[in-house]
Amino acid sequence: MDVNASEILRKAIPLSLANMSVVFMPLLDSVMLGQYDIYSMASGGLAMQIYMVLFMLGEGIVFGFGPIYGRYLDTSDNRSIASSKLAVYLLLSAFAVIAFIILLGGPQILLSLQQSPSLVEESRGYLVFLGLSLLPNLLFIHYWEILAFHDKGKWVVVGAVTQLISNVSLNYLLIYGTWGAPQLGLLGAGIGTLIASMIAAVVLYLLMSRYTTSPQSQLKRDFLTFRTSLFPHMAEVLKIGLPIGLSIISTVSFLSASVFMMGWFSEQSLAAHLAVLQVNELIVVFILGFNEYCAIHVSSHISTASGRALRKFLFKVTVTALSFILALLTLTHLVRLNIFSLFLGPLTEITRPLYNDMNEFLSFSLPFLLIDAFILLLTGILRGCEITRGPLLLNLTGFWLFGLTSQLLLIKYYPSSPIVVWIGMQIGFIATAVALAIFFLKYSAVHHDQ
């Protein structure tokens, strides 16, 4: 369990970069579609909302498998590793089929939410290709986690770069119709996403297969004894993974609720809020690499994870991660005007009010990303211990009870100060962090002290 700062950074940063590559996929679609046609960008944005909810649930399944894999890796149980891998492949395949069917009904879902029929109609083809890309995207994450367990972070970065380059190139070809390719607009973005996802998944699969046991040798035996060999693994993955997926959805929904509340103030405040929220979310996605590292490290050393060892690991990873993240936040603050210009263009008398709002929101929110990082470190360690249901309940309580209630009360008493939305949001993060810290200390004391 003992680690040092250089090891933490060496293993966590590749995971951070891989997480950012997944986020950049839809972001690049939006940016390139915006250059092609704003109407197509809006239609794609609607489709992406449905896709992301399903994708986050699928991520929960992938992340739920990690602690199980780490436990068997810790004991060198290759037979159980192969069986559990086969079980998660079956789960992901079944989930992908269900998600694809839901996405086929996406237009009806959007119409029921009173969205523009013309925008919904254009999104049909895009939804189909998003549905087909769900499984390779989830397998891509699964493969990079396996590589991370075997300390092959450089190959994780190779996969992330491969995915991004493939996506940009295919979008350029198929959205705009360059180099003799057909000009397909939004449909081209969907095709590009699917092909890039498949390429990246295949590349990481080939790399991963060099370092871990293949489930193929177990295929016939495990199917013949499905109930005793595969079903327990599948149930265990869902038990650990579903709370993770629901926690991700809860957090994203909490942030989305702040968008609606900011809309009660003014269009200017809403625009500034959306821009700053995107900047914060990119930083949080980077921090997720440390969350994954914690889960991977703890689960693959679970046999030596005493309460004292867990607390010592939390201290070391917190000092290292927060020091690195603090430097990143300081750099972000120093170049904030350059970041604002990406959203607003040059500073002029017209854009100055938006610049002022963005500066207020970003300057207030950046320090609290350290608290968000601490939450992710705690949940990563607990996930490595296969504890996910308790953190889900604390997530729901901290964000939705303390955070949302604070926001509504502050808006009621300070109706002309949009910054109160951010204050209430941070109250939710603080409440969640405190609750998780208490939970972790009690859990490590009761269940792991030797």
Short mmCIF file of C-alpha atoms in Angstrom, two decimals:
data_model
loop_
_atom_site.label_atom_id
_atom_site.label_comp_id
_atom_site.label_asym_id
_atom_site.label_seq_id
_atom_site.Cartn_x
_atom_site.Cartn_y
_atom_site.Cartn_z
CA MET A 1 0.00 0.00 0.00
CA ASP A 2 2.97 2.34 0.48
CA VAL A 3 3.43 4.90 -2.33
CA ASN A 4 5.37 8.04 -3.10
CA ALA A 5 4.47 11.22 -4.96
CA SER A 6 6.23 10.35 -8.22
CA GLU A 7 4.45 6.98 -8.41
CA ILE A 8 1.06 8.57 -7.77
CA LEU A 9 1.54 11.16 -10.52
CA ARG A 10 3.06 8.66 -12.96
CA LYS A 11 0.05 6.38 -12.66
CA ALA A 12 -2.76 8.91 -12.25
CA ILE A 13 -1.95 11.44 -14.98
CA PRO A 14 -2.33 8.95 -17.91
CA LEU A 15 -5.77 8.08 -16.54
CA SER A 16 -6.58 11.80 -16.32
CA LEU A 17 -5.62 12.28 -19.97
CA ALA A 18 -7.71 9.27 -21.02
CA ASN A 19 -10.75 10.64 -19.19
CA MET A 20 -10.31 13.96 -20.95
CA SER A 21 -10.21 12.22 -24.34
CA VAL A 22 -13.65 10.72 -23.70
CA VAL A 23 -15.06 14.15 -22.77
CA PHE A 24 -13.44 15.82 -25.77
CA MET A 25 -15.26 13.47 -28.17
CA PRO A 26 -18.73 15.09 -27.80
CA LEU A 27 -17.13 18.50 -27.26
CA LEU A 28 -15.29 18.23 -30.58
CA ASP A 29 -18.51 17.13 -32.26
CA SER A 30 -20.22 20.28 -30.96
CA VAL A 31 -17.37 22.61 -31.93
CA MET A 32 -17.04 21.22 -35.46
CA LEU A 33 -20.80 21.09 -35.97
CA GLY A 34 -21.03 24.70 -34.78
CA GLN A 35 -18.64 25.70 -37.57
CA TYR A 36 -20.78 23.73 -40.03
CA ASP A 37 -24.28 24.69 -38.96
CA ILE A 38 -25.65 25.96 -35.62
CA TYR A 39 -28.89 24.09 -36.28
CA SER A 40 -27.01 20.77 -36.52
CA MET A 41 -25.07 21.59 -33.35
CA ALA A 42 -28.31 22.18 -31.44
CA SER A 43 -29.81 18.95 -32.73
CA GLY A 44 -26.69 17.00 -31.80
CA GLY A 45 -26.70 18.57 -28.34
CA LEU A 46 -30.23 17.31 -27.71
CA ALA A 47 -29.28 13.77 -28.74
CA MET A 48 -26.17 13.88 -26.60
CA GLN A 49 -28.20 14.52 -23.44
CA ILE A 50 -29.92 11.13 -23.71
CA TYR A 51 -26.70 9.37 -24.69
CA MET A 52 -24.74 10.78 -21.74
CA VAL A 53 -27.22 9.50 -19.13
CA LEU A 54 -26.93 5.98 -20.56
CA PHE A 55 -23.16 6.29 -20.96
CA MET A 56 -22.78 7.25 -17.28
CA LEU A 57 -24.75 4.18 -16.20
CA GLY A 58 -22.51 2.06 -18.42
CA GLU A 59 -19.44 3.67 -16.85
CA GLY A 60 -20.76 2.48 -13.49
CA ILE A 61 -20.66 -1.12 -14.75
CA VAL A 62 -17.09 -0.68 -16.00
CA PHE A 63 -15.94 0.94 -12.76
CA GLY A 64 -17.76 -1.73 -10.73
CA PHE A 65 -15.63 -4.40 -12.35
CA GLY A 66 -12.32 -2.74 -11.39
CA PRO A 67 -12.31 -3.63 -7.66
CA ILE A 68 -13.22 -7.24 -8.49
CA TYR A 69 -10.38 -7.49 -10.98
CA GLY A 70 -7.99 -5.91 -8.48
CA ARG A 71 -8.99 -8.36 -5.76
CA TYR A 72 -8.28 -11.38 -7.98
CA LEU A 73 -5.08 -9.79 -9.29
CA ASP A 74 -3.93 -9.34 -5.70
CA THR A 75 -4.27 -13.11 -5.10
CA SER A 76 -3.05 -14.13 -8.62
CA ASP A 77 -6.35 -15.95 -9.24
CA ASN A 78 -6.15 -16.10 -13.06
CA ARG A 79 -9.15 -18.40 -13.39
CA SER A 80 -11.42 -15.96 -11.55
CA ILE A 81 -9.94 -13.04 -13.50
CA ALA A 82 -10.90 -14.70 -16.78
CA SER A 83 -14.40 -15.61 -15.56
CA SER A 84 -15.08 -12.13 -14.19
CA LYS A 85 -13.90 -10.54 -17.45
CA LEU A 86 -16.26 -12.74 -19.43
CA ALA A 87 -19.07 -11.78 -17.03
CA VAL A 88 -18.47 -8.04 -17.49
CA TYR A 89 -18.37 -8.46 -21.30
CA LEU A 90 -21.78 -10.11 -21.17
CA LEU A 91 -23.11 -7.37 -18.91
CA LEU A 92 -21.79 -4.58 -21.11
CA SER A 93 -23.16 -6.25 -24.24
CA ALA A 94 -26.61 -6.65 -22.68
CA PHE A 95 -26.54 -3.06 -21.44
CA ALA A 96 -25.47 -1.80 -24.88
CA VAL A 97 -28.44 -3.57 -26.53
CA ILE A 98 -30.89 -2.05 -24.04
CA ALA A 99 -29.30 1.39 -24.41
CA PHE A 100 -29.44 1.14 -28.22
CA ILE A 101 -33.16 0.39 -28.08
CA ILE A 102 -33.68 3.39 -25.78
CA LEU A 103 -31.71 5.64 -28.14
CA LEU A 104 -33.83 4.43 -31.07
CA GLY A 105 -36.76 5.80 -29.08
CA GLY A 106 -34.82 8.98 -28.37
CA PRO A 107 -36.85 11.13 -30.78
CA GLN A 108 -40.05 10.24 -28.93
CA ILE A 109 -38.38 11.07 -25.61
CA LEU A 110 -37.27 14.47 -26.91
CA LEU A 111 -40.68 15.22 -28.38
CA SER A 112 -42.32 14.38 -25.06
CA LEU A 113 -40.04 17.02 -23.50
CA GLN A 114 -41.46 19.63 -25.88
CA GLN A 115 -38.34 19.92 -28.04
CA SER A 116 -38.45 21.29 -31.58
CA PRO A 117 -39.80 18.59 -33.99
CA SER A 118 -37.41 19.71 -36.74
CA LEU A 119 -34.37 19.44 -34.44
CA VAL A 120 -35.57 16.07 -33.18
CA GLU A 121 -36.01 14.75 -36.71
CA GLU A 122 -32.45 15.67 -37.67
CA SER A 123 -31.11 13.89 -34.58
CA ARG A 124 -32.51 10.46 -35.57
CA GLY A 125 -29.49 9.24 -37.54
CA TYR A 126 -27.06 10.69 -35.02
CA LEU A 127 -28.81 8.82 -32.19
CA VAL A 128 -28.44 5.55 -34.08
CA PHE A 129 -24.68 5.96 -34.44
CA LEU A 130 -24.32 7.13 -30.85
CA GLY A 131 -26.11 3.96 -29.79
CA LEU A 132 -23.75 1.80 -31.85
CA SER A 133 -20.71 3.62 -30.40
CA LEU A 134 -21.75 3.04 -26.77
CA LEU A 135 -20.28 -0.46 -26.45
CA PRO A 136 -16.86 0.32 -28.02
CA ASN A 137 -16.63 3.46 -25.86
CA LEU A 138 -17.32 1.47 -22.69
CA LEU A 139 -14.90 -1.26 -23.74
CA PHE A 140 -12.30 1.45 -24.38
CA ILE A 141 -12.61 2.55 -20.73
CA HIS A 142 -12.58 -1.08 -19.55
CA TYR A 143 -9.37 -1.81 -21.48
CA TRP A 144 -7.56 1.27 -20.18
CA GLU A 145 -8.44 0.29 -16.61
CA ILE A 146 -6.95 -3.17 -17.16
CA LEU A 147 -3.79 -1.61 -18.60
CA ALA A 148 -3.61 0.73 -15.59
CA PHE A 149 -3.80 -2.26 -13.24
CA HIS A 150 -0.69 -3.59 -14.98
CA ASP A 151 1.10 -0.22 -14.81
CA LYS A 152 0.93 0.42 -18.57
CA GLY A 153 -0.10 4.06 -18.42
CA LYS A 154 1.80 4.97 -21.59
CA TRP A 155 -0.47 2.68 -23.61
CA VAL A 156 -3.52 4.32 -22.04
CA VAL A 157 -2.28 7.65 -23.40
CA VAL A 158 -1.65 6.05 -26.81
CA GLY A 159 -5.29 4.90 -26.88
CA ALA A 160 -6.57 8.34 -25.87
CA VAL A 161 -4.51 10.10 -28.54
CA THR A 162 -5.59 7.54 -31.15
CA GLN A 163 -9.23 8.16 -30.33
CA LEU A 164 -8.94 11.95 -30.51
CA ILE A 165 -6.96 12.02 -33.77
CA SER A 166 -9.36 9.53 -35.38
CA ASN A 167 -12.40 11.50 -34.24
CA VAL A 168 -11.10 14.88 -35.47
CA SER A 169 -9.97 13.46 -38.82
CA LEU A 170 -13.22 11.61 -39.49
CA ASN A 171 -15.31 14.60 -38.41
CA TYR A 172 -13.35 16.83 -40.76
CA LEU A 173 -13.96 14.41 -43.60
CA LEU A 174 -17.58 13.52 -42.99
CA ILE A 175 -19.08 16.70 -41.52
CA TYR A 176 -17.60 19.08 -44.09
CA GLY A 177 -17.20 16.66 -47.02
CA THR A 178 -13.47 17.27 -47.57
CA TRP A 179 -11.10 15.26 -49.80
CA GLY A 180 -13.94 13.80 -51.83
CA ALA A 181 -15.93 12.46 -48.86
CA PRO A 182 -19.70 13.13 -48.76
CA GLN A 183 -20.85 16.17 -46.77
CA LEU A 184 -23.02 14.58 -44.09
CA GLY A 185 -23.15 17.19 -41.30
CA LEU A 186 -24.60 15.77 -38.08
CA LEU A 187 -24.85 12.26 -39.52
CA GLY A 188 -21.15 12.44 -40.39
CA ALA A 189 -20.34 13.36 -36.79
CA GLY A 190 -22.16 10.23 -35.64
CA ILE A 191 -20.32 8.01 -38.12
CA GLY A 192 -17.01 9.58 -37.10
CA THR A 193 -17.73 8.97 -33.41
CA LEU A 194 -18.56 5.31 -34.08
CA ILE A 195 -15.48 4.58 -36.20
CA ALA A 196 -13.11 6.47 -33.85
CA SER A 197 -14.53 4.59 -30.86
CA MET A 198 -14.05 1.25 -32.60
CA ILE A 199 -10.48 2.07 -33.64
CA ALA A 200 -9.53 3.16 -30.12
CA ALA A 201 -11.16 0.10 -28.54
CA VAL A 202 -9.37 -2.29 -30.92
CA VAL A 203 -6.00 -0.60 -30.30
CA LEU A 204 -6.35 -0.86 -26.52
CA TYR A 205 -7.69 -4.43 -26.74
CA LEU A 206 -4.60 -5.53 -28.65
CA LEU A 207 -2.37 -3.84 -26.08
CA MET A 208 -4.36 -5.16 -23.12
CA SER A 209 -4.38 -8.76 -24.37
CA ARG A 210 -0.59 -8.85 -23.96
CA TYR A 211 -0.79 -8.34 -20.20
CA THR A 212 -3.85 -10.17 -18.92
CA THR A 213 -5.57 -13.54 -19.07
CA SER A 214 -7.98 -13.97 -21.97
CA PRO A 215 -11.48 -15.20 -21.07
CA GLN A 216 -11.65 -17.31 -24.25
CA SER A 217 -10.25 -20.39 -22.55
CA GLN A 218 -13.05 -20.15 -19.99
CA LEU A 219 -15.85 -19.59 -22.51
CA LYS A 220 -17.27 -23.11 -22.90
CA ARG A 221 -16.88 -24.15 -19.25
CA ASP A 222 -18.39 -20.93 -17.90
CA PHE A 223 -21.39 -21.00 -20.20
CA LEU A 224 -22.09 -24.59 -19.24
CA THR A 225 -22.00 -23.61 -15.56
CA PHE A 226 -23.46 -20.11 -15.99
CA ARG A 227 -25.28 -19.98 -12.69
CA THR A 228 -22.25 -20.89 -10.57
CA SER A 229 -19.42 -19.34 -12.61
CA LEU A 230 -20.74 -16.20 -14.31
CA PHE A 231 -23.91 -15.09 -12.56
CA PRO A 232 -22.19 -14.38 -9.20
CA HIS A 233 -19.62 -12.19 -10.97
CA MET A 234 -22.33 -10.34 -12.88
CA ALA A 235 -24.34 -9.74 -9.71
CA GLU A 236 -21.23 -8.51 -7.90
CA VAL A 237 -20.33 -6.07 -10.70
CA LEU A 238 -23.86 -4.63 -10.65
CA LYS A 239 -23.86 -4.41 -6.85
CA ILE A 240 -20.67 -2.33 -6.91
CA GLY A 241 -21.18 -0.57 -10.24
CA LEU A 242 -24.78 0.66 -10.29
CA PRO A 243 -24.28 2.97 -7.28
CA ILE A 244 -21.24 4.42 -9.05
CA GLY A 245 -23.26 5.15 -12.18
CA LEU A 246 -26.08 6.67 -10.14
CA SER A 247 -23.57 8.82 -8.22
CA ILE A 248 -22.18 10.18 -11.49
CA ILE A 249 -25.70 10.95 -12.73
CA SER A 250 -26.60 12.57 -9.40
CA THR A 251 -23.57 14.86 -9.54
CA VAL A 252 -24.12 15.85 -13.17
CA SER A 253 -27.83 16.46 -12.50
CA PHE A 254 -26.98 18.64 -9.51
CA LEU A 255 -24.74 20.77 -11.71
CA SER A 256 -27.45 20.89 -14.40
CA ALA A 257 -29.96 22.13 -11.81
CA SER A 258 -27.67 25.11 -11.19
CA VAL A 259 -28.02 26.02 -14.87
CA PHE A 260 -31.78 26.29 -14.56
CA MET A 261 -31.49 28.39 -11.40
CA MET A 262 -28.95 30.72 -12.98
CA GLY A 263 -31.47 31.27 -15.77
CA TRP A 264 -33.73 32.98 -13.20
CA PHE A 265 -31.29 35.90 -13.05
CA SER A 266 -30.42 36.98 -16.61
CA GLU A 267 -29.25 35.65 -19.96
CA GLN A 268 -25.87 37.24 -19.30
CA SER A 269 -25.47 35.40 -15.99
CA LEU A 270 -26.60 32.15 -17.58
CA ALA A 271 -24.08 32.45 -20.43
CA ALA A 272 -21.23 33.20 -18.00
CA HIS A 273 -22.32 30.35 -15.73
CA LEU A 274 -22.40 27.81 -18.57
CA ALA A 275 -18.93 28.82 -19.74
CA VAL A 276 -17.38 28.61 -16.25
CA LEU A 277 -19.17 25.32 -15.58
CA GLN A 278 -17.56 23.85 -18.70
CA VAL A 279 -14.11 24.99 -17.54
CA ASN A 280 -14.70 23.46 -14.10
CA GLU A 281 -15.99 20.22 -15.57
CA LEU A 282 -12.88 19.81 -17.72
CA ILE A 283 -10.71 20.22 -14.62
CA VAL A 284 -12.86 17.72 -12.70
CA VAL A 285 -12.57 15.22 -15.55
CA PHE A 286 -8.80 15.53 -15.26
CA ILE A 287 -9.03 14.96 -11.49
CA LEU A 288 -11.00 11.75 -12.17
CA GLY A 289 -7.70 10.14 -13.10
CA PHE A 290 -6.69 10.34 -9.42
CA ASN A 291 -10.04 8.81 -8.45
CA GLU A 292 -9.39 5.85 -10.76
CA TYR A 293 -5.82 5.52 -9.53
CA CYS A 294 -7.03 5.30 -5.91
CA ALA A 295 -9.55 2.58 -6.75
CA ILE A 296 -7.01 0.59 -8.78
CA HIS A 297 -4.23 0.84 -6.19
CA VAL A 298 -6.41 -0.06 -3.21
CA SER A 299 -8.22 -2.98 -4.88
CA SER A 300 -4.99 -4.52 -6.19
CA HIS A 301 -3.49 -4.35 -2.65
CA ILE A 302 -6.67 -5.17 -0.76
CA SER A 303 -5.03 -8.02 1.18
CA THR A 304 -2.77 -5.50 2.94
CA ALA A 305 -5.33 -2.68 3.18
CA SER A 306 -5.55 -2.31 6.95
CA GLY A 307 -7.26 0.72 8.42
CA ARG A 308 -3.90 2.32 9.20
CA ALA A 309 -2.64 1.62 5.67
CA LEU A 310 -5.77 3.14 4.11
CA ARG A 311 -5.51 6.30 6.20
CA LYS A 312 -1.80 6.62 5.42
CA PHE A 313 -2.53 6.17 1.71
CA LEU A 314 -5.31 8.79 1.84
CA PHE A 315 -2.90 11.27 3.44
CA LYS A 316 -0.17 10.71 0.85
CA VAL A 317 -2.45 10.76 -2.18
CA THR A 318 -4.27 13.84 -0.86
CA VAL A 319 -1.07 15.82 -0.35
CA THR A 320 0.29 14.81 -3.76
CA ALA A 321 -2.92 15.23 -5.74
CA LEU A 322 -4.00 18.50 -4.13
CA SER A 323 -0.53 20.01 -4.58
CA PHE A 324 -0.57 19.14 -8.28
CA ILE A 325 -4.18 20.29 -8.71
CA LEU A 326 -3.46 23.54 -6.85
CA ALA A 327 -0.74 24.30 -9.39
CA LEU A 328 -3.21 23.55 -12.19
CA LEU A 329 -5.85 25.83 -10.64
CA THR A 330 -3.30 28.61 -10.16
CA LEU A 331 -2.35 28.37 -13.84
CA THR A 332 -6.03 28.42 -14.80
CA HIS A 333 -6.55 31.59 -12.76
CA LEU A 334 -3.53 33.28 -14.32
CA VAL A 335 -4.73 32.60 -17.88
CA ARG A 336 -8.42 33.10 -17.14
CA LEU A 337 -8.78 36.07 -19.51
CA ASN A 338 -7.42 33.95 -22.35
CA ILE A 339 -9.91 31.24 -21.45
CA PHE A 340 -12.76 33.77 -21.43
CA SER A 341 -11.75 34.98 -24.90
CA LEU A 342 -12.28 31.45 -26.26
CA PHE A 343 -15.94 31.78 -25.31
CA LEU A 344 -16.54 35.50 -25.76
CA GLY A 345 -13.96 36.78 -28.21
CA PRO A 346 -11.86 39.89 -27.46
CA LEU A 347 -12.63 42.07 -24.43
CA THR A 348 -14.82 44.98 -25.60
CA GLU A 349 -17.34 47.29 -24.01
CA ILE A 350 -20.05 44.88 -25.15
CA THR A 351 -18.43 41.74 -23.73
CA ARG A 352 -17.06 43.39 -20.56
CA PRO A 353 -20.15 42.53 -18.41
CA LEU A 354 -19.82 38.88 -19.39
CA TYR A 355 -16.10 38.95 -18.68
CA ASN A 356 -16.86 40.40 -15.23
CA ASP A 357 -19.43 37.70 -14.44
CA MET A 358 -17.14 34.91 -15.64
CA ASN A 359 -14.27 36.33 -13.58
CA GLU A 360 -16.45 36.45 -10.45
CA PHE A 361 -17.79 32.92 -10.93
CA LEU A 362 -14.44 31.35 -11.83
CA SER A 363 -12.44 33.11 -9.10
CA PHE A 364 -14.98 31.95 -6.51
CA SER A 365 -15.26 28.37 -7.77
CA LEU A 366 -11.61 27.43 -8.37
CA PRO A 367 -10.58 26.98 -4.70
CA PHE A 368 -13.56 24.71 -4.11
CA LEU A 369 -12.34 22.33 -6.81
CA LEU A 370 -9.84 21.17 -4.18
CA ILE A 371 -12.80 20.01 -2.10
CA ASP A 372 -14.24 18.28 -5.17
CA ALA A 373 -10.87 16.59 -5.66
CA PHE A 374 -10.89 15.38 -2.05
CA ILE A 375 -14.35 13.88 -2.60
CA LEU A 376 -13.06 12.01 -5.64
CA LEU A 377 -10.05 10.69 -3.73
CA LEU A 378 -12.27 9.40 -0.93
CA THR A 379 -14.77 7.76 -3.26
CA GLY A 380 -11.92 6.19 -5.24
CA ILE A 381 -10.43 4.59 -2.13
CA LEU A 382 -13.85 3.39 -0.98
CA ARG A 383 -14.55 1.98 -4.46
CA GLY A 384 -11.27 0.06 -4.21
CA CYS A 385 -12.68 -1.43 -0.99
CA GLU A 386 -15.89 -2.29 -2.93
CA ILE A 387 -17.89 0.26 -0.91
CA THR A 388 -20.20 2.27 -3.19
CA ARG A 389 -23.73 2.31 -1.76
CA GLY A 390 -22.83 4.42 1.28
CA PRO A 391 -21.05 7.06 -0.84
CA LEU A 392 -24.10 7.19 -3.14
CA LEU A 393 -26.40 8.01 -0.21
CA LEU A 394 -23.99 10.67 1.03
CA ASN A 395 -23.76 12.09 -2.49
CA LEU A 396 -27.55 12.40 -2.71
CA THR A 397 -27.81 13.90 0.78
CA GLY A 398 -24.93 16.36 0.44
CA PHE A 399 -25.78 17.67 -3.01
CA TRP A 400 -29.55 17.53 -3.11
CA LEU A 401 -30.46 18.18 0.53
CA PHE A 402 -27.75 20.60 1.62
CA GLY A 403 -26.65 21.99 -1.75
CA LEU A 404 -29.97 22.44 -3.53
CA THR A 405 -31.75 23.69 -0.39
CA SER A 406 -28.99 26.24 0.20
CA GLN A 407 -29.23 27.46 -3.38
CA LEU A 408 -32.99 27.94 -3.21
CA LEU A 409 -32.82 29.75 0.14
CA LEU A 410 -29.99 32.03 -1.00
CA ILE A 411 -31.81 32.88 -4.22
CA LYS A 412 -34.91 33.73 -2.18
CA TYR A 413 -33.05 36.16 0.10
CA TYR A 414 -30.55 37.51 -2.47
CA PRO A 415 -32.55 37.56 -5.74
CA SER A 416 -30.21 40.04 -7.45
CA SER A 417 -26.91 38.22 -6.74
CA PRO A 418 -26.24 35.34 -9.17
CA ILE A 419 -23.10 34.32 -7.24
CA VAL A 420 -25.40 32.73 -4.62
CA VAL A 421 -25.97 29.82 -7.03
CA TRP A 422 -22.26 29.04 -6.79
CA ILE A 423 -22.24 29.54 -3.00
CA GLY A 424 -25.06 27.03 -2.59
CA MET A 425 -23.31 24.62 -4.93
CA GLN A 426 -20.15 24.72 -2.83
CA ILE A 427 -22.15 24.19 0.38
CA GLY A 428 -23.29 20.92 -1.22
CA PHE A 429 -19.70 19.92 -2.00
CA ILE A 430 -18.50 20.79 1.51
CA ALA A 431 -21.33 18.82 3.13
CA THR A 432 -20.57 15.81 0.92
CA ALA A 433 -16.83 15.98 1.64
CA VAL A 434 -17.33 16.16 5.41
CA ALA A 435 -19.82 13.29 5.38
CA LEU A 436 -17.53 11.11 3.24
CA ALA A 437 -14.52 11.85 5.46
CA ILE A 438 -16.46 10.76 8.57
CA PHE A 439 -17.74 7.68 6.72
CA PHE A 440 -14.23 6.75 5.59
CA LEU A 441 -12.72 7.14 9.07
CA LYS A 442 -15.45 5.01 10.65
CA TYR A 443 -15.21 2.38 7.92
CA SER A 444 -11.43 2.13 8.08
CA ALA A 445 -11.52 1.89 11.87
CA VAL A 446 -14.29 -0.70 12.16
CA HIS A 447 -13.61 -2.91 9.15
CA HIS A 448 -9.87 -2.78 8.52
CA ASP A 449 -7.80 -2.03 11.60
CA GLN A 450 -5.59 -4.94 12.55
#
